mmCIF file of C-alpha atoms in Angstrom:
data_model
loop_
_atom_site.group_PDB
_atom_site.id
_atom_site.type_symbol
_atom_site.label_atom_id
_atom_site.label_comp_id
_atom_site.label_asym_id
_atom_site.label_seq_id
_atom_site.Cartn_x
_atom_site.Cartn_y
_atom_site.Cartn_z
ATOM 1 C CA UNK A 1 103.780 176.739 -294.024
ATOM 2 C CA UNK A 2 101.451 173.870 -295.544
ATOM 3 C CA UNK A 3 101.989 171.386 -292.934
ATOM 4 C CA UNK A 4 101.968 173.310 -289.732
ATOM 5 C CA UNK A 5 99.926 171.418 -287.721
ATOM 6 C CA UNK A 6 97.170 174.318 -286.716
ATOM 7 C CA UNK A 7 96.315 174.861 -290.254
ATOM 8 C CA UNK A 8 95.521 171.616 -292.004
ATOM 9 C CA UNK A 9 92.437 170.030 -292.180
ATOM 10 C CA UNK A 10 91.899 166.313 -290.085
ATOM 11 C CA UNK A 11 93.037 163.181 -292.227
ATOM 12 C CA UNK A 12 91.705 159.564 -291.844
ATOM 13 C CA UNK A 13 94.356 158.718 -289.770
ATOM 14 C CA UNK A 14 95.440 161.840 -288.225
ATOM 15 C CA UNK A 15 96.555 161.292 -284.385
ATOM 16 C CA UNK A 16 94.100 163.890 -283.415
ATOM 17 C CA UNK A 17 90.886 162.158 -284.726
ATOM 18 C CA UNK A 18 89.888 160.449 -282.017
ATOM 19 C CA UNK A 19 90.087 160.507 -277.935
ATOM 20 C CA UNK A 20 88.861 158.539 -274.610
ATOM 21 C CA UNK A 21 88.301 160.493 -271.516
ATOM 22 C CA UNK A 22 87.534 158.096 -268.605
ATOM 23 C CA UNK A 23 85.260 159.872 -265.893
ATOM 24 C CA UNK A 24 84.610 158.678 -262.538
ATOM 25 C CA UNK A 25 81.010 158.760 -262.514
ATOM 26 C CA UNK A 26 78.595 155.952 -262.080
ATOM 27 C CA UNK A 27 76.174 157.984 -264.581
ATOM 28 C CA UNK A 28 76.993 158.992 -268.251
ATOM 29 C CA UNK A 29 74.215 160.328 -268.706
ATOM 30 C CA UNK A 30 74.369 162.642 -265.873
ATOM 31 C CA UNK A 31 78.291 163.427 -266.968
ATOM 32 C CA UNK A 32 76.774 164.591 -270.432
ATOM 33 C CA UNK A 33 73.995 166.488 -269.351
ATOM 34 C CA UNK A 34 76.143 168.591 -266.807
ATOM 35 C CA UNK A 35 78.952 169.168 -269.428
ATOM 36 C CA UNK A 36 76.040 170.273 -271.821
ATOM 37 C CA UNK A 37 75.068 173.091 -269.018
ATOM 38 C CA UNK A 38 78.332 174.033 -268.597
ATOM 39 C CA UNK A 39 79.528 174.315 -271.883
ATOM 40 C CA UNK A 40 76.004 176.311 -272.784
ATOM 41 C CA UNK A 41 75.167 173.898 -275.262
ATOM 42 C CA UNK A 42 71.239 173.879 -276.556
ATOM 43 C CA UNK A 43 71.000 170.381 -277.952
ATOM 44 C CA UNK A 44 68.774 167.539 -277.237
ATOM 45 C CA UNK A 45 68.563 165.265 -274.859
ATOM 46 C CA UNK A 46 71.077 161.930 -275.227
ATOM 47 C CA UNK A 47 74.343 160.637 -274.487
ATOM 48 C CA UNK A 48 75.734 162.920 -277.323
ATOM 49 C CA UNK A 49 76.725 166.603 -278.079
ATOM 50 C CA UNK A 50 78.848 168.349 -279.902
ATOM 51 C CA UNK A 51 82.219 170.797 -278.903
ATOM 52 C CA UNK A 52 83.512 172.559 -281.810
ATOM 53 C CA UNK A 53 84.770 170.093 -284.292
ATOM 54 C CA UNK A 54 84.853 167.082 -281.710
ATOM 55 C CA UNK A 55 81.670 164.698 -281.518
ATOM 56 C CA UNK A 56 81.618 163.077 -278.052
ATOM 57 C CA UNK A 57 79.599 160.366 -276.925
ATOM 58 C CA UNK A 58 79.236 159.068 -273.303
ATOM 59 C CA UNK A 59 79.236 155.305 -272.887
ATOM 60 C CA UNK A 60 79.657 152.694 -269.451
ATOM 61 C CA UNK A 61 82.759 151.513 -269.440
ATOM 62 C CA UNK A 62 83.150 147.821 -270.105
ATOM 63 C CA UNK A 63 86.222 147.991 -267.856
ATOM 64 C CA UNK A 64 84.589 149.921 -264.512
ATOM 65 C CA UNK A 65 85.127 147.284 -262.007
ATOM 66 C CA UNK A 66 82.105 148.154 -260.365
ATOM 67 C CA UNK A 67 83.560 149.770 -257.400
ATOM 68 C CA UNK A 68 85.218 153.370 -256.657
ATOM 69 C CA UNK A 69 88.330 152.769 -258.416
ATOM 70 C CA UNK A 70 91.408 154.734 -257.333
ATOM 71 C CA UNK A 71 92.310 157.874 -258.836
ATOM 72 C CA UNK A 72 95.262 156.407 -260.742
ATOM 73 C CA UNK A 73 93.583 153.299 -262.052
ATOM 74 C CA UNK A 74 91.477 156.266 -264.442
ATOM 75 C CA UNK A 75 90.869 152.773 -266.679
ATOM 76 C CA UNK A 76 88.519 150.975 -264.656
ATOM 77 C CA UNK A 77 86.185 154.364 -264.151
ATOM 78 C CA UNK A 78 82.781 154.110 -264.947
ATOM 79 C CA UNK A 79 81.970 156.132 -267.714
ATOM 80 C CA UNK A 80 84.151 156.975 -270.592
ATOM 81 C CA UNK A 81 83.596 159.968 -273.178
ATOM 82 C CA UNK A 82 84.184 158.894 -277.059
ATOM 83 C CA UNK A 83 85.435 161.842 -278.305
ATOM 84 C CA UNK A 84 85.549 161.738 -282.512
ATOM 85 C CA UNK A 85 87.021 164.507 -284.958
ATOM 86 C CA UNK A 86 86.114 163.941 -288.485
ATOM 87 C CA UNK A 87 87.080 167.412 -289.421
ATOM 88 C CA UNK A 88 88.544 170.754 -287.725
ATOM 89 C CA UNK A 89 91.975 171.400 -287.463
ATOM 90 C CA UNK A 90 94.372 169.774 -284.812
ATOM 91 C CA UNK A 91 93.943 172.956 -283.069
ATOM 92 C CA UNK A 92 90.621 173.179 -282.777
ATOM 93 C CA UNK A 93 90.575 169.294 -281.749
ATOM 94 C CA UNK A 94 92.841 169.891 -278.872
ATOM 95 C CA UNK A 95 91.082 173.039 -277.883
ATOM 96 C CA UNK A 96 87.757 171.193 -278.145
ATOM 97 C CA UNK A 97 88.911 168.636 -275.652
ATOM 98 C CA UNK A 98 90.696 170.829 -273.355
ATOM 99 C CA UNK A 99 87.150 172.706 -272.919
ATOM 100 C CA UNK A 100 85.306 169.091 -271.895
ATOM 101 C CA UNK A 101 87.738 168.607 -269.665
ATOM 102 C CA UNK A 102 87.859 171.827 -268.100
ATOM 103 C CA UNK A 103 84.337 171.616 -267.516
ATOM 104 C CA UNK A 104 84.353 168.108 -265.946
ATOM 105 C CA UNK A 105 87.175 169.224 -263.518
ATOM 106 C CA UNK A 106 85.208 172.681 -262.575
ATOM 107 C CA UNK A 107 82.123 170.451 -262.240
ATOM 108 C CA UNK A 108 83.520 168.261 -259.844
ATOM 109 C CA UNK A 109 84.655 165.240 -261.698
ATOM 110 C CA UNK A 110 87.980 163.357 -261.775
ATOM 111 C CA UNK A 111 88.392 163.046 -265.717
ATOM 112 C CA UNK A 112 91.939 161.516 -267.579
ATOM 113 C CA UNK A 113 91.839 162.255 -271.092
ATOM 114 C CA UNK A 114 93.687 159.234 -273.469
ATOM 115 C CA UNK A 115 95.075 159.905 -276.966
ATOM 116 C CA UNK A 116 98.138 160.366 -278.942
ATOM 117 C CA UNK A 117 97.904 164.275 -278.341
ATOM 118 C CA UNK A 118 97.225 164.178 -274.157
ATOM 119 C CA UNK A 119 100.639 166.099 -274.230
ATOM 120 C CA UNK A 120 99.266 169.529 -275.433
ATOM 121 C CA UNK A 121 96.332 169.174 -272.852
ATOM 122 C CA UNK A 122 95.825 170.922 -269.634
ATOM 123 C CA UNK A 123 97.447 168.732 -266.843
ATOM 124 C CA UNK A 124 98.778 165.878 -269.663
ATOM 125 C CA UNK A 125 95.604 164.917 -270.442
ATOM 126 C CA UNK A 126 94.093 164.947 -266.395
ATOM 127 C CA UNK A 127 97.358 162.671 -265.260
ATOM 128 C CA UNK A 128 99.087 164.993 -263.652
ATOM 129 C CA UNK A 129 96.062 165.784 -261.388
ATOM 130 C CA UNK A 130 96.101 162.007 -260.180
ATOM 131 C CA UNK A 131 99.715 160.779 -259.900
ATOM 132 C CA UNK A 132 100.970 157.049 -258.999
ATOM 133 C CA UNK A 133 101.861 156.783 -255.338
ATOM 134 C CA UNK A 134 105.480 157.133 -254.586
ATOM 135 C CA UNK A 135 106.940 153.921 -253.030
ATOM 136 C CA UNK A 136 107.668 153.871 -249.125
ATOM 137 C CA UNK A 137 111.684 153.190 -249.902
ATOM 138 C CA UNK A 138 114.019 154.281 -252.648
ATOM 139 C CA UNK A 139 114.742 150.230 -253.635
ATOM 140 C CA UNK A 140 111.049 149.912 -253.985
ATOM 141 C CA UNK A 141 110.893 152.807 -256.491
ATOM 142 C CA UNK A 142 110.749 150.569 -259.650
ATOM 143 C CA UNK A 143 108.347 147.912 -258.288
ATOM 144 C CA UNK A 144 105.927 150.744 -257.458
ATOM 145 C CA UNK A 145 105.821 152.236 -260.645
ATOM 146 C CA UNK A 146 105.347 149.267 -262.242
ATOM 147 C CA UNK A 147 102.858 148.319 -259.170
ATOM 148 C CA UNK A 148 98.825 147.745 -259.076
ATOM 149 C CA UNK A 149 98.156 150.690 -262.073
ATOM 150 C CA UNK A 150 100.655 148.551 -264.364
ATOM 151 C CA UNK A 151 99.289 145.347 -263.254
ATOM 152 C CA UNK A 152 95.709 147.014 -264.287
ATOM 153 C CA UNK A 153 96.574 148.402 -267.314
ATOM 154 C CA UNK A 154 98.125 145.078 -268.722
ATOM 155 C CA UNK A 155 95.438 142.851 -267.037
ATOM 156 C CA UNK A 156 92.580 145.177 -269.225
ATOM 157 C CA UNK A 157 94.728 144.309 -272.367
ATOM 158 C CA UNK A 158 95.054 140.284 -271.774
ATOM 159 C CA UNK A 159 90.785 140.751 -271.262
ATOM 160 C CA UNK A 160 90.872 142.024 -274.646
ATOM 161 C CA UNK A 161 92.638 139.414 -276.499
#
């Protein structure tokens, strides 16, 4: 079959060329340098490596409020993890990611993986690991899922623009 997805090749705008995965950890390049032990990758030094076909790069994140943020508001942690695909298969992308975030979670850290593919991750992505609070009444249920995490999300979009 030519266009199952675990045999073709990455295109420019394939949904599995790119992903974020927000860590909460104040340094990046502490998060890359204990993913590159655990993953027994010999590279050099720098807030870059390599996992299979996926290039990720650790950066601050311009969002981090510069606080512990809570669990569920994954957008304002610290560091974030750039993770690029310009070639593999959507397989090996997803398995690629999967392994960085298996090793962040066995290392400790609270990682939430974002793309258009988080559904064929471990846990969603790392959402299921961290789930909105559940509002104190059923009337209330609709206000608190569209609470403080909404309020966040849309805020970080209105900084954009």
């Amino acid at each position: 079959m030519p266009n199952d997805r675990g045999s073709s090749p990455l295109g420019p705008d394939s949904a599995y060329s790119d992903a974020s995965i927000y860590v909460d950890a104040v340094s990046a390049a502490r998060v890359v340098g204990r993913l590159r032990d655990a993953l027994g990758l010999v590279e050099e030094d720098g807030a870059e490596l390599t996992v299979g076909p996926v290039r990720v790069e650790s950066e601050h994140n311009d969002y981090s409020i510069g606080r512990r943020a809570h669990p569920f508001d994954f957008l304002q942690w610290p560091t974030v993890l750039e993770c690029e695909a310009p070639a593999g298969t959507p397989d090996e992308v997803v398995q690629a990611v999967t392994a960085v975030l298996e090793a962040l979670w066995h290392g400790g850290f609270k990682a939430v993986a974002t793309c258009d593919f988080e559904d064929e991750l471990p846990a969603r992505g790392g959402i299921d690991r961290y789930p909105c609070p559940a509002s104190a009444t059923a009337s209330d249920a609709s206000a608190a899922s569209s609470g403080s995490w909404w309020r966040n999300v849309m805020s970080l979009g209105k900084r954009q623009g």
